[in-house]
mmCIF file of C-alpha atoms in Angstrom:
data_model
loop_
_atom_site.group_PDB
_atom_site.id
_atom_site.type_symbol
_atom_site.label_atom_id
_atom_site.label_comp_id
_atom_site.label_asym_id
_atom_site.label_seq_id
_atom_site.Cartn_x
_atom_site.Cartn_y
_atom_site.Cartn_z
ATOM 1 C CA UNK O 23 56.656 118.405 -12.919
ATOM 2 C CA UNK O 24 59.384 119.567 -10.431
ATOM 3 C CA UNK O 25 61.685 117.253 -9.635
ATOM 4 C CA UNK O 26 61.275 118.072 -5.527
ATOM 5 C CA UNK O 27 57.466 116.522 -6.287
ATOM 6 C CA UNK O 28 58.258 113.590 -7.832
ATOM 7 C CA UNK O 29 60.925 113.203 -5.150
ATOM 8 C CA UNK O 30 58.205 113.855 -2.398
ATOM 9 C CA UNK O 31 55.891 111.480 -4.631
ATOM 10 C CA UNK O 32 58.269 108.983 -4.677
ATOM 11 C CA UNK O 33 59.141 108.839 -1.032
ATOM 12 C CA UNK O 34 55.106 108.178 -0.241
ATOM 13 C CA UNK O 35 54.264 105.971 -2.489
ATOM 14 C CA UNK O 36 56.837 104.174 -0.093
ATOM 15 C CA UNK O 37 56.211 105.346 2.734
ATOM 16 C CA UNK O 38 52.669 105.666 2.866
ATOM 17 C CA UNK O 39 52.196 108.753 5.718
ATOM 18 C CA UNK O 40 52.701 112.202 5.643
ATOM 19 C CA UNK O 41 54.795 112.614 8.717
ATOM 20 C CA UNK O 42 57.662 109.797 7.931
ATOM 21 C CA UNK O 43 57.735 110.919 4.624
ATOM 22 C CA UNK O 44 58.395 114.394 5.605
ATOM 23 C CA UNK O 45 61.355 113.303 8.387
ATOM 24 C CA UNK O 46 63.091 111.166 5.411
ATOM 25 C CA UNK O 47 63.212 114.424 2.999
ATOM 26 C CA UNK O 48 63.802 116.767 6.109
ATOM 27 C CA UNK O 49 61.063 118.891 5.059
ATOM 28 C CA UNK O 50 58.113 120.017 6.848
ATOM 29 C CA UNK O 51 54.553 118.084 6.557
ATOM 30 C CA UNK O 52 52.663 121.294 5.406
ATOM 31 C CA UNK O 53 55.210 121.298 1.930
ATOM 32 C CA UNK O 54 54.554 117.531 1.067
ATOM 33 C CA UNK O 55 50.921 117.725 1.449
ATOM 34 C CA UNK O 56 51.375 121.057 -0.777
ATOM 35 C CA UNK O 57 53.617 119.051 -3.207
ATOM 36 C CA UNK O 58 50.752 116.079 -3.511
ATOM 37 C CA UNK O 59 48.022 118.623 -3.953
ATOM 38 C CA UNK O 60 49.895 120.161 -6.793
ATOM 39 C CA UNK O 61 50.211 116.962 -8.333
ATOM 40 C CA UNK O 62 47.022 115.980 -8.532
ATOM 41 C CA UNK O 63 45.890 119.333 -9.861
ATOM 42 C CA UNK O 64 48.744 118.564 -12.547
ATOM 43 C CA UNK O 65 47.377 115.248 -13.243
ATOM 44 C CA UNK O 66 43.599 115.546 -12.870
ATOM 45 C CA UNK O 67 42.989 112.762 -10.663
ATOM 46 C CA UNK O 68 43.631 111.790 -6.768
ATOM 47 C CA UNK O 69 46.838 110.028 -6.614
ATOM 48 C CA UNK O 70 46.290 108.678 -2.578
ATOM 49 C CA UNK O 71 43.255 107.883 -0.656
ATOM 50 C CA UNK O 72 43.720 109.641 2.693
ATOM 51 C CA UNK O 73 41.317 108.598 6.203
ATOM 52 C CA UNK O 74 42.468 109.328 9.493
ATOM 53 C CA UNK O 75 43.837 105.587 9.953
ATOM 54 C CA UNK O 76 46.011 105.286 7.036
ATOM 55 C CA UNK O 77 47.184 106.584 3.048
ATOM 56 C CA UNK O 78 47.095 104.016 0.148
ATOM 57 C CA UNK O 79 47.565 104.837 -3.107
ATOM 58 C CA UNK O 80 44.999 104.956 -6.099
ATOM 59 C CA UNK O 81 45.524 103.044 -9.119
ATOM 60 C CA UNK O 82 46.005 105.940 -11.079
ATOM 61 C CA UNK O 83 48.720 106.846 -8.341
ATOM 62 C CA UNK O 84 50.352 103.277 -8.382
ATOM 63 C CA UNK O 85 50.147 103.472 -12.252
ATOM 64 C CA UNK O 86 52.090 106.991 -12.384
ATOM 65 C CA UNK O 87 54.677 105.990 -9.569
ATOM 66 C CA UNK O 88 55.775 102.790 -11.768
ATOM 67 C CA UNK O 89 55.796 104.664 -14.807
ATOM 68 C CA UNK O 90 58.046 107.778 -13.475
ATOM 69 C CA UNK O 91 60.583 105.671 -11.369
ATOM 70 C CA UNK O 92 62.893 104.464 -13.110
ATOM 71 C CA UNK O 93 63.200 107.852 -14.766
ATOM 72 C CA UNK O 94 63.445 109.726 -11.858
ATOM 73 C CA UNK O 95 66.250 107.205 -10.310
ATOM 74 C CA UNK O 96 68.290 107.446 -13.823
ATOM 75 C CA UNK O 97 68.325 111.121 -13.591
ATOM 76 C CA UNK O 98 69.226 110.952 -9.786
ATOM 77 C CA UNK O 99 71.965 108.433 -10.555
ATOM 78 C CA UNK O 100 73.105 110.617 -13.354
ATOM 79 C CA UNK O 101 72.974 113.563 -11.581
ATOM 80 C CA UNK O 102 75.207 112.016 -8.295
ATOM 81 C CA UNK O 103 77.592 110.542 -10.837
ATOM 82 C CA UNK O 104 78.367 114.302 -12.074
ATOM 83 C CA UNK O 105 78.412 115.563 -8.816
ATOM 84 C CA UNK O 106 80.551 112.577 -7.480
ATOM 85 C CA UNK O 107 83.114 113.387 -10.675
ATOM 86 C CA UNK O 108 82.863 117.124 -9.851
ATOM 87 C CA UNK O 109 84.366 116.727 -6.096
ATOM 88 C CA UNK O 110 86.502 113.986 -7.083
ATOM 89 C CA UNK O 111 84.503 111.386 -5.272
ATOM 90 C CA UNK O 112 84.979 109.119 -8.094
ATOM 91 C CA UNK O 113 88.443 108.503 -7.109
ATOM 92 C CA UNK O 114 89.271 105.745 -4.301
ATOM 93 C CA UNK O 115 90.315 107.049 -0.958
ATOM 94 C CA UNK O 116 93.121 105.675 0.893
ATOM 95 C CA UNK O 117 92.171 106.018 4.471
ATOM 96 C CA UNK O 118 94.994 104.784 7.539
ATOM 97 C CA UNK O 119 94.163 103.754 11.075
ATOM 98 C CA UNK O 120 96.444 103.409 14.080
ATOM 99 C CA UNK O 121 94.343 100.971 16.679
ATOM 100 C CA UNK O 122 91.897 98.432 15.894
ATOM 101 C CA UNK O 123 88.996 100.548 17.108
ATOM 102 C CA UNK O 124 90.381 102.895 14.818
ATOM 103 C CA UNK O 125 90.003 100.823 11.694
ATOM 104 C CA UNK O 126 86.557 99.621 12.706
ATOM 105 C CA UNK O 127 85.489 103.165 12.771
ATOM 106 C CA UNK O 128 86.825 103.979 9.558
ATOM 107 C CA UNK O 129 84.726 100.831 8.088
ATOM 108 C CA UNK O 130 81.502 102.280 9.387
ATOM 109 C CA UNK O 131 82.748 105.768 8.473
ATOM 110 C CA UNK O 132 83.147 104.561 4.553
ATOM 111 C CA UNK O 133 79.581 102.984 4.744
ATOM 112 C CA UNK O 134 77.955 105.991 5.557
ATOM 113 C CA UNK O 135 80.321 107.486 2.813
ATOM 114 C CA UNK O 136 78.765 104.956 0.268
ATOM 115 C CA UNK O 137 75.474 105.373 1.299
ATOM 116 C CA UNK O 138 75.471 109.775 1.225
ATOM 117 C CA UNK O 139 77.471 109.287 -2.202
ATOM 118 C CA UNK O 140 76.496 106.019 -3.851
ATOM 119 C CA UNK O 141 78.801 107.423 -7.036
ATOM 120 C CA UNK O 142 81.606 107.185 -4.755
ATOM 121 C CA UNK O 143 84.842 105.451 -5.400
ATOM 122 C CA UNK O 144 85.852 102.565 -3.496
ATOM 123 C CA UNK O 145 87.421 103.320 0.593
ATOM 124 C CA UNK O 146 90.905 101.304 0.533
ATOM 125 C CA UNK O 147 91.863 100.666 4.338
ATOM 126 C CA UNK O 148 95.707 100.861 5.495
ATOM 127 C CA UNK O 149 97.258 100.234 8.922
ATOM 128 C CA UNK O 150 99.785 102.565 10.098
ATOM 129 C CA UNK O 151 103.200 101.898 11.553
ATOM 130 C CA UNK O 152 103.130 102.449 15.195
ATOM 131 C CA UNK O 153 106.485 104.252 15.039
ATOM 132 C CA UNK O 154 106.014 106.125 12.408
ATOM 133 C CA UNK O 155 102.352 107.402 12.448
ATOM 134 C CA UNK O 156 102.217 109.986 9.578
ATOM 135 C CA UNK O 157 105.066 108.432 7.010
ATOM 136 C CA UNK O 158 102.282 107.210 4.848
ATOM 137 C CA UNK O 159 100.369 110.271 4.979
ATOM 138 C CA UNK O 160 102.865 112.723 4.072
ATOM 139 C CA UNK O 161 104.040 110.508 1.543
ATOM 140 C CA UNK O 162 100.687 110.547 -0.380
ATOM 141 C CA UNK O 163 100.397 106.565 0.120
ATOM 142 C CA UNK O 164 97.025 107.925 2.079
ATOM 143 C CA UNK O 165 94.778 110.600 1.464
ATOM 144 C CA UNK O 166 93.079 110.154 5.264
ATOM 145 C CA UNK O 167 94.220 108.925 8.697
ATOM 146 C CA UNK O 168 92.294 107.851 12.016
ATOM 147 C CA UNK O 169 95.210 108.774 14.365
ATOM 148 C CA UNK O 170 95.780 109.307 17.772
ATOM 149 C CA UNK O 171 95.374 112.533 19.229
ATOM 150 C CA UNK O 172 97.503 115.294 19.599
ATOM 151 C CA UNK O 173 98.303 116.161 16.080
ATOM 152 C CA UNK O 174 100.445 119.588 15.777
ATOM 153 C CA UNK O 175 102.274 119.656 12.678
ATOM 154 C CA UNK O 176 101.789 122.569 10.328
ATOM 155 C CA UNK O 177 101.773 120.513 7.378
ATOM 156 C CA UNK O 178 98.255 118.727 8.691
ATOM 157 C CA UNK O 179 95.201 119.404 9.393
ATOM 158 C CA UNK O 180 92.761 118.002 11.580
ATOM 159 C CA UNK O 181 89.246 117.227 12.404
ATOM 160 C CA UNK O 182 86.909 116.992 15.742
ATOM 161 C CA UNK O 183 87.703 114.186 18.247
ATOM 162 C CA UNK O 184 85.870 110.756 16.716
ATOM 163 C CA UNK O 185 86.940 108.610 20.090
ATOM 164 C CA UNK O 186 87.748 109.363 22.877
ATOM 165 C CA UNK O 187 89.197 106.170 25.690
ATOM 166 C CA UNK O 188 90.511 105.856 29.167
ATOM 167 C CA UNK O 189 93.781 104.260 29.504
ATOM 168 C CA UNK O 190 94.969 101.157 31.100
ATOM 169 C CA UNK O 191 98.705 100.655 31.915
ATOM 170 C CA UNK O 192 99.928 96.982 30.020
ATOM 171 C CA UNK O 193 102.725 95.234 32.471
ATOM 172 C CA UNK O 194 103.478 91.684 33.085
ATOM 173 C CA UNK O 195 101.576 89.259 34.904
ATOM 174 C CA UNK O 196 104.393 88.421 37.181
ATOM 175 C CA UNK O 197 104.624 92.672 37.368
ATOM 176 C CA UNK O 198 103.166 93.545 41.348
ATOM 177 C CA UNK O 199 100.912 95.942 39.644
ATOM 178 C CA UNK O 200 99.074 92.864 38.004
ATOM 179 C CA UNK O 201 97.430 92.367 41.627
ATOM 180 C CA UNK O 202 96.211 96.004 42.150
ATOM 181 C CA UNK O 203 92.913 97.241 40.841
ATOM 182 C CA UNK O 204 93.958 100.142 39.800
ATOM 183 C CA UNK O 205 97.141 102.454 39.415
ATOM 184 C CA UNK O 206 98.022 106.175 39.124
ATOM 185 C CA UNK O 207 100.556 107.777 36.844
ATOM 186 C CA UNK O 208 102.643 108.251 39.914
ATOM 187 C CA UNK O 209 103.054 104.948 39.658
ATOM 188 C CA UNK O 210 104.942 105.153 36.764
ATOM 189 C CA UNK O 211 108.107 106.710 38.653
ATOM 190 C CA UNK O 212 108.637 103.398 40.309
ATOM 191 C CA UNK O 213 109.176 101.323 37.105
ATOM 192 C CA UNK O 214 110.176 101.647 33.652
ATOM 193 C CA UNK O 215 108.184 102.675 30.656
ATOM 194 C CA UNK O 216 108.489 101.026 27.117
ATOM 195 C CA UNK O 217 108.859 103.596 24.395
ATOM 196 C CA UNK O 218 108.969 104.249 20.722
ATOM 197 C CA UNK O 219 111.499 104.277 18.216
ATOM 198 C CA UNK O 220 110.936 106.031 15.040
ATOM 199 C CA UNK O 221 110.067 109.429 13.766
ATOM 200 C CA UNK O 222 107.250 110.019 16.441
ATOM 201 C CA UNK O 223 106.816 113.739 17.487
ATOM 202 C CA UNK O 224 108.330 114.090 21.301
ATOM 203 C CA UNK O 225 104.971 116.166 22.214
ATOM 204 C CA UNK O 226 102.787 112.937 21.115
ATOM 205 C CA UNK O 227 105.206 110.940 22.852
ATOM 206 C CA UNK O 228 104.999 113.105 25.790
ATOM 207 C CA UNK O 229 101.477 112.738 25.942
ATOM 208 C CA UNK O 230 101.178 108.966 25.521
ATOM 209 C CA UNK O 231 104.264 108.216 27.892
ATOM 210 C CA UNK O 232 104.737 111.618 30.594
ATOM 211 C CA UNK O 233 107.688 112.163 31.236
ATOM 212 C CA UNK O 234 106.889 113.272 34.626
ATOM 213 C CA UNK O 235 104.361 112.497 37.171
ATOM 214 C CA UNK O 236 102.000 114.624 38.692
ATOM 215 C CA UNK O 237 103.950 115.348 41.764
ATOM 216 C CA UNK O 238 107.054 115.922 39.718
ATOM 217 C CA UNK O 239 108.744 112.745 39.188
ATOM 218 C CA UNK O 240 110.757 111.874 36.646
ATOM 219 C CA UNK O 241 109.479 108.759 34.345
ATOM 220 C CA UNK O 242 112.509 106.528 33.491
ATOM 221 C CA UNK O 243 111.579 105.463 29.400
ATOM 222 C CA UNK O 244 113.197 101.885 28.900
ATOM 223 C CA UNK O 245 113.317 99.869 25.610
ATOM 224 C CA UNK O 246 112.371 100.986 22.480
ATOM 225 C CA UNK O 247 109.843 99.292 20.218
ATOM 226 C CA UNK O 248 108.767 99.572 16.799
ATOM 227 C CA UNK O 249 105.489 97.537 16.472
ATOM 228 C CA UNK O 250 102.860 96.860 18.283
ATOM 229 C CA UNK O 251 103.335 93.363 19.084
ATOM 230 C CA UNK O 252 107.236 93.861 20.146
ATOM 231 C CA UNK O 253 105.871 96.070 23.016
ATOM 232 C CA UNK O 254 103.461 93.666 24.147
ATOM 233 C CA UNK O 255 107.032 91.131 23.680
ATOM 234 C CA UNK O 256 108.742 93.263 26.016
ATOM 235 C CA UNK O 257 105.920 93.879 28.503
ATOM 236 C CA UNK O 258 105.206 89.822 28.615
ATOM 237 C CA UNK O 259 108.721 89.595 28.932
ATOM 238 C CA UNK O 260 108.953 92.012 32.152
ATOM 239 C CA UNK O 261 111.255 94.278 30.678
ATOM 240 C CA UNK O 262 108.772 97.591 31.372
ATOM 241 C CA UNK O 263 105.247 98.889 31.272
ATOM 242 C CA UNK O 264 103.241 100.862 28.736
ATOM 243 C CA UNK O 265 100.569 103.093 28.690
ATOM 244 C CA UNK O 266 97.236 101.712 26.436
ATOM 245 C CA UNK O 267 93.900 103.051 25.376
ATOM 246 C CA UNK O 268 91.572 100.736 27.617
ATOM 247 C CA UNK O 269 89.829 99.189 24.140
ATOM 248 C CA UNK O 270 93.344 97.898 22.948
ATOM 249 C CA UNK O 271 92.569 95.043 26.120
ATOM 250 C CA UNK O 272 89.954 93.828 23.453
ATOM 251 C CA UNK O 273 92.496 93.203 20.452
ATOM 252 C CA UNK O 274 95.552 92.281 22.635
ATOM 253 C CA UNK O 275 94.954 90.089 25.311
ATOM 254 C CA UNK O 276 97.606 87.560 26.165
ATOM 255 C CA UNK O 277 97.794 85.176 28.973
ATOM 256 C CA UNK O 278 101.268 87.187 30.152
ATOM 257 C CA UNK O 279 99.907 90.301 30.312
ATOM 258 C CA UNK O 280 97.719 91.996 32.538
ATOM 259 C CA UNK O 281 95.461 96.016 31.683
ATOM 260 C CA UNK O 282 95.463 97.556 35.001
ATOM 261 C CA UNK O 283 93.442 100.695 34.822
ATOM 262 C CA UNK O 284 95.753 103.733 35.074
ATOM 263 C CA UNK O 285 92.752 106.031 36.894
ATOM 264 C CA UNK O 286 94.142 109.886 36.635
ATOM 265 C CA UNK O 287 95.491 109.886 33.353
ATOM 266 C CA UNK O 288 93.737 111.894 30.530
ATOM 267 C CA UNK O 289 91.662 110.022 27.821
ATOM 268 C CA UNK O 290 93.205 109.011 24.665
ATOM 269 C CA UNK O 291 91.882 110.985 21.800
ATOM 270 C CA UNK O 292 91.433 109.982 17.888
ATOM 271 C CA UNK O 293 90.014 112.021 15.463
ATOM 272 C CA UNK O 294 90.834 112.433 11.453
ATOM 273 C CA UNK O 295 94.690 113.900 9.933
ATOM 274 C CA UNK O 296 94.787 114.886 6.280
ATOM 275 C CA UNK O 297 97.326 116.993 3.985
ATOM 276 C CA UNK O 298 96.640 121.015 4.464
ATOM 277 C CA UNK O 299 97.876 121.303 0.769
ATOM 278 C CA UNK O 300 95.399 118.783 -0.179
ATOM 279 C CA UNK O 301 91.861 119.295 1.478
ATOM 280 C CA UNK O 302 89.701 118.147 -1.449
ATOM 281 C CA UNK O 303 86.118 117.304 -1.753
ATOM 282 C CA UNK O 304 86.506 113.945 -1.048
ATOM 283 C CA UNK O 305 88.261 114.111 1.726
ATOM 284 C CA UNK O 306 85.327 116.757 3.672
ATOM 285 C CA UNK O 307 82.345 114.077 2.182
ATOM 286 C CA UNK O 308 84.070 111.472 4.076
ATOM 287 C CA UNK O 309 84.735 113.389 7.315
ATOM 288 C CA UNK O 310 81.652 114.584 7.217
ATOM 289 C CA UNK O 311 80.041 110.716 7.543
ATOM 290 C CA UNK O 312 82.684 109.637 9.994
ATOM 291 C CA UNK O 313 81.168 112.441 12.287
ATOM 292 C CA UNK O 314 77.901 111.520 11.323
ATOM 293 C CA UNK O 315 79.157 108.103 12.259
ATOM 294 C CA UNK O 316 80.156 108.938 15.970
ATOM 295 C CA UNK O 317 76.894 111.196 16.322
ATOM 296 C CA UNK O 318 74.817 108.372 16.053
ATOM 297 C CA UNK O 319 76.342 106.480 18.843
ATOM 298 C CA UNK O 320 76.170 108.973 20.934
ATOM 299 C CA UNK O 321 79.761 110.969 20.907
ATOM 300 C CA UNK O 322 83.092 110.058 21.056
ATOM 301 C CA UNK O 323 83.142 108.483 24.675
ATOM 302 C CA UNK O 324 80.246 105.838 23.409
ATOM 303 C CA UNK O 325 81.985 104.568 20.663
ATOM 304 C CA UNK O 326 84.489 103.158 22.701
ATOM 305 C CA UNK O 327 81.984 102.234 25.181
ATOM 306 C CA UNK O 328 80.111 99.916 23.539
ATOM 307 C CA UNK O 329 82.597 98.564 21.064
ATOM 308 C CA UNK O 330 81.454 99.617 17.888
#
């Protein structure tokens, strides 16, 4: 017996119709219909009773499906365990994140992992330093990081965009801006801008703070922070404003603080950073599900949209 029909056998003995069964192995209805058909010619005997309404098994069917399971998932398991060993799957991975959506990504991300690989070692979570957003990475502490967006240093290598988010400007409650619906990165020129301290690229900084406006301004950069929470300090404080990815409103509201949106700004971006020199199987399976991941709800934009 070929192990793609006892695989198809398998899957409608649970199943129980032709169609779903066909959708859950990706293959088309016409080869699992051929696969039962050449099973019963192997074993002599009708293994489902088919009418128009519905499929049910025969007893000879039910008999042959408990007898060949646990076979068939031993070998499976055995044979994922190999493969799992073979791409270095085995091994935990060590994945960063640099927002809170971030890391909640990265947990659905490694459950899809789990479920494509089952053999798959364990997905150990890490949160990044705000100042210092690839230290751990090149450092080998992680073999994966959910960072922000852009990412141009020759020694990485990237994957797609996973989120994608509007920004909001963060700025005291006492801060005149805290009134106004809405503000525009010309704005900015008007007020001072927390920044970062730390080994952060000037390009990523550029992007996250600009250091000009639109019509050509010049955006004065005040303090310098190297956490999260002593921005939000500083900006509770009144001592500047900083730019925010509008989910970050979620994780860090504080009664002194006000998210104003900031409407002509581009979207924050997040995708996957990983060592060039070390692109391994491991780290592809688990890209691979975090884009699965995003695909399922609907792109980058709609992760971010509906909080998940």
């Amino acid at each position: 017996m070929e192990r793609r029909n006892v695989e198809i056998f398998l899957a409608l003995t649970e199943e129980l119709h032709f169609g779903r069964t066909a959708q859950r192995l990706h293959v088309s209805q016409a080869r699992v219909s051929q696969s039962i058909k050449q099973l019963e010619r192997r074993i002599g005997a009708a293994l489902f009773e088919r009418t128009s309404r519905r499929v049910e098994l025969t007893t000879i069917g039910r008999r042959l499906a408990d007898d060949i399971r646990p076979g068939y998932e031993q070998i499976r398991d055995g044979i994922e365990r190999a493969v799992a060993a073979g791409r270095g799957l085995a091994e935990p991975l060590r994945v960063g994140f640099s927002s809170p959506l971030a890391g909640e990504l990265v947990l659905f991300a490694a459950s899809a992992y789990r479920e494509r690989h089952p053999a798959a070692g364990e997905v150990l979570l890490h949160e990044t330093p705000l100042s210092d957003p690839f230290g751990l990475l090149r450092s080998g502490e992680l073999d994966l990081l959910l960072a922000q967006f852009p990412v141009a240093e020759p020694d990485l290598a990237t994957g797609p965009v996973l989120i994608s988010d509007t920004r909001v400007l963060a700025v005291s409650t006492r801060h005149p801006f805290a009134k106004r619906p809405s503000v525009r990165v010309d704005d900015l020129a008007g007020d001072k801008v927390l920044s970062l301290s730390g080994p952060v690229p000037d390009y990523w900084l550029d992007h996250l703070l600009p250091p000009t406006t639109p019509a050509g301004r010049p955006v004065e950069r005040g303090e310098r922070a190297a956490t999260r929470q002593e921005l939000l300090a500083l900006v509770g404080a009144g001592r500047g404003v900083h730019p925010a990815a509008a989910h970050e409103v979620r994780y860090y509201a504080r009664p002194n603080i006000a998210y104003v949106p900031l409407d002509d700004a581009p979207p924050l971006e997040y995708g996957l950073v990983w060592r060039a020199s070390a692109d391994t199987g491991r780290i592809r399976a688990f890209a691979e599900a975090a884009v699965e991941t995003v695909r399922r709800q609907g792109g980058p934009g709609d992760v971010c949209a509906d909080g998940r």
